[in-house]
PDB file of C-alpha atoms in Angstrom:
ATOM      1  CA  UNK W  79       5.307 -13.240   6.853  1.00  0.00           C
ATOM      2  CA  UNK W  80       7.611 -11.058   5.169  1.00  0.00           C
ATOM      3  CA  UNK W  81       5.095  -8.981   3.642  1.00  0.00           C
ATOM      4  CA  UNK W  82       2.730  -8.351   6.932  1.00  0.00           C
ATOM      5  CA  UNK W  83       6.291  -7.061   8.495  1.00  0.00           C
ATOM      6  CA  UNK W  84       6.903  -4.569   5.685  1.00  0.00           C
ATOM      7  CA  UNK W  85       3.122  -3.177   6.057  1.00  0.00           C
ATOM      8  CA  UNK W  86       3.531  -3.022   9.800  1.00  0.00           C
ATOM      9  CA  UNK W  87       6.494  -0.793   9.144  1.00  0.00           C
ATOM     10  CA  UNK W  88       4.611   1.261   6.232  1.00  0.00           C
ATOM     11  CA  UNK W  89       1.511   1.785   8.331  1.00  0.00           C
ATOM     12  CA  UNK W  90       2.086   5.214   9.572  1.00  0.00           C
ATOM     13  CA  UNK W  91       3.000   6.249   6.388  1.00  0.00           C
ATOM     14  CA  UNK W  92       1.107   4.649   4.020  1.00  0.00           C
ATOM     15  CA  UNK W  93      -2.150   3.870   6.193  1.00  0.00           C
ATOM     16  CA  UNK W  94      -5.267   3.445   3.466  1.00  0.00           C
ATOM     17  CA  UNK W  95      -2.795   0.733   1.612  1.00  0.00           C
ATOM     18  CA  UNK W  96      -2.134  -1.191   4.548  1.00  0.00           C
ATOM     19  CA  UNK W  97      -5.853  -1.228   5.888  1.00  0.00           C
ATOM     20  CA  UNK W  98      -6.500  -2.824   2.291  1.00  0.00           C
ATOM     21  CA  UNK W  99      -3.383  -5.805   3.287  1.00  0.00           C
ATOM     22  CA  UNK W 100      -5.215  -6.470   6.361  1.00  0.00           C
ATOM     23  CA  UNK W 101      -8.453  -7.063   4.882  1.00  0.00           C
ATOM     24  CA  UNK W 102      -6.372  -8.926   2.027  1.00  0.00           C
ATOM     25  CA  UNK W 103      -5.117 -10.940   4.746  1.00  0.00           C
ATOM     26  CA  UNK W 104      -8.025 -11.129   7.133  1.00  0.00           C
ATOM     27  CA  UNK W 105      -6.330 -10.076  10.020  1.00  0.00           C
ATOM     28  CA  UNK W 106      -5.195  -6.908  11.417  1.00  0.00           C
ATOM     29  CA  UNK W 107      -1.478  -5.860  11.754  1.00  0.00           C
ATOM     30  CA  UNK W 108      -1.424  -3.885  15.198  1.00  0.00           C
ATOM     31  CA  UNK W 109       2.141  -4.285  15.925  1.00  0.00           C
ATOM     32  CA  UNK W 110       5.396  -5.543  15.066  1.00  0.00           C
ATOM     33  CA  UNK W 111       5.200  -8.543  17.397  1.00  0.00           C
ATOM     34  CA  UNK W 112       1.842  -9.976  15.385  1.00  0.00           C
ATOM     35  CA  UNK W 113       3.864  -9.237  12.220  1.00  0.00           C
ATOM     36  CA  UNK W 114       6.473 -11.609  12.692  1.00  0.00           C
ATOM     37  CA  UNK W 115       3.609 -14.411  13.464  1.00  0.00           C
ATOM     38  CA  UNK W 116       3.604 -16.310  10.311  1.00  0.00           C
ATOM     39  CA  UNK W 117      -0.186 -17.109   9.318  1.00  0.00           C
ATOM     40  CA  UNK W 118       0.071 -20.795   9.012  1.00  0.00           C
ATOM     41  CA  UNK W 119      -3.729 -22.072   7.944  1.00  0.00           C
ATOM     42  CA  UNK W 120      -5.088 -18.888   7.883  1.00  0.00           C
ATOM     43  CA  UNK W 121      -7.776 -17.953   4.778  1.00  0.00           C
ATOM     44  CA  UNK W 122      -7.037 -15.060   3.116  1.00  0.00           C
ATOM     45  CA  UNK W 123      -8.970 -13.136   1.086  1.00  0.00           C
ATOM     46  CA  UNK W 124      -9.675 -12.460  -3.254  1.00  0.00           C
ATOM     47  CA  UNK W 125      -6.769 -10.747  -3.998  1.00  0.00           C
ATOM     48  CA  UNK W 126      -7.425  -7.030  -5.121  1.00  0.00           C
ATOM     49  CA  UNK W 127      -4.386  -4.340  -6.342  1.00  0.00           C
ATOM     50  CA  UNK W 128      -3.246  -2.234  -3.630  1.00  0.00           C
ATOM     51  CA  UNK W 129      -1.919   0.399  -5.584  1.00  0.00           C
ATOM     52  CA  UNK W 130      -1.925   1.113  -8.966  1.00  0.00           C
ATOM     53  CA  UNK W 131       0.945   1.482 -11.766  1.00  0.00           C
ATOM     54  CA  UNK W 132       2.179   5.163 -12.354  1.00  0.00           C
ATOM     55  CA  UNK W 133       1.628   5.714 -16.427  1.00  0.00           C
ATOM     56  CA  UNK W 134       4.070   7.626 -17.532  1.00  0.00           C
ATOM     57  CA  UNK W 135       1.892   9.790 -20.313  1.00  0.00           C
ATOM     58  CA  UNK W 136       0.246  10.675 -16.768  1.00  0.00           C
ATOM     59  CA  UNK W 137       3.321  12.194 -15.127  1.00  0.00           C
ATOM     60  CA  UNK W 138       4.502  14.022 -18.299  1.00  0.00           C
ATOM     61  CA  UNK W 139       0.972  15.028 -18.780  1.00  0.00           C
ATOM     62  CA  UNK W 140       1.328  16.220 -14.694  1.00  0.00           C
ATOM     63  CA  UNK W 141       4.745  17.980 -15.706  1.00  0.00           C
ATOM     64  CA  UNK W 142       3.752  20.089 -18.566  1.00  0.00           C
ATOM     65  CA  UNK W 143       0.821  21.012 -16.704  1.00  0.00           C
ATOM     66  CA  UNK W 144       2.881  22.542 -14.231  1.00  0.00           C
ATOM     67  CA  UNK W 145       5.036  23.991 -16.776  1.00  0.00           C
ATOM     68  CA  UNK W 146       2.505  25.908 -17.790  1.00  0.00           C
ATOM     69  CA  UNK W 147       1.619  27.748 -14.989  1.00  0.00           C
ATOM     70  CA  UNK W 148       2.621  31.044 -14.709  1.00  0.00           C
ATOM     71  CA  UNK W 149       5.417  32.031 -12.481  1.00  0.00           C
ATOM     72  CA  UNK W 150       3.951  34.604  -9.848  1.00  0.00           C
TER      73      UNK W 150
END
């Protein structure tokens, strides 16, 4: 329950992630009332990653790309 109320408030801003939980979950999260209905012998889904982890060589790979830009 708790997490179908935190993607019902992260919907407008994180919309691709949260149409992923619904089809995780089977079931659509149009409001905030239907969030707070616990599921109770609902089937769910395989469970798939929503997001993925942030690497960090990545981001400082990201950084001293920018760094090398030249300043206009």
């Amino acid at each position: 329950s708790a997490f179908r109320l935190l993607a019902a408030w992260i919907k407008p801003i994180l919309p691709a992630t949260v149409a992923s939980a619904e089809e995780f979950l089977a079931k659509p999260i149009a409001d905030f009332s239907v969030a707070t209905t616990p599921l109770l012998g609902h089937r769910i889904n395989a469970f798939t990653p929503l997001l993925g982890r942030i690497d960090r060589k990545q981001v400082e790979a990201m950084v001293a790309a920018v760094h090398r830009i030249p300043a206009t």
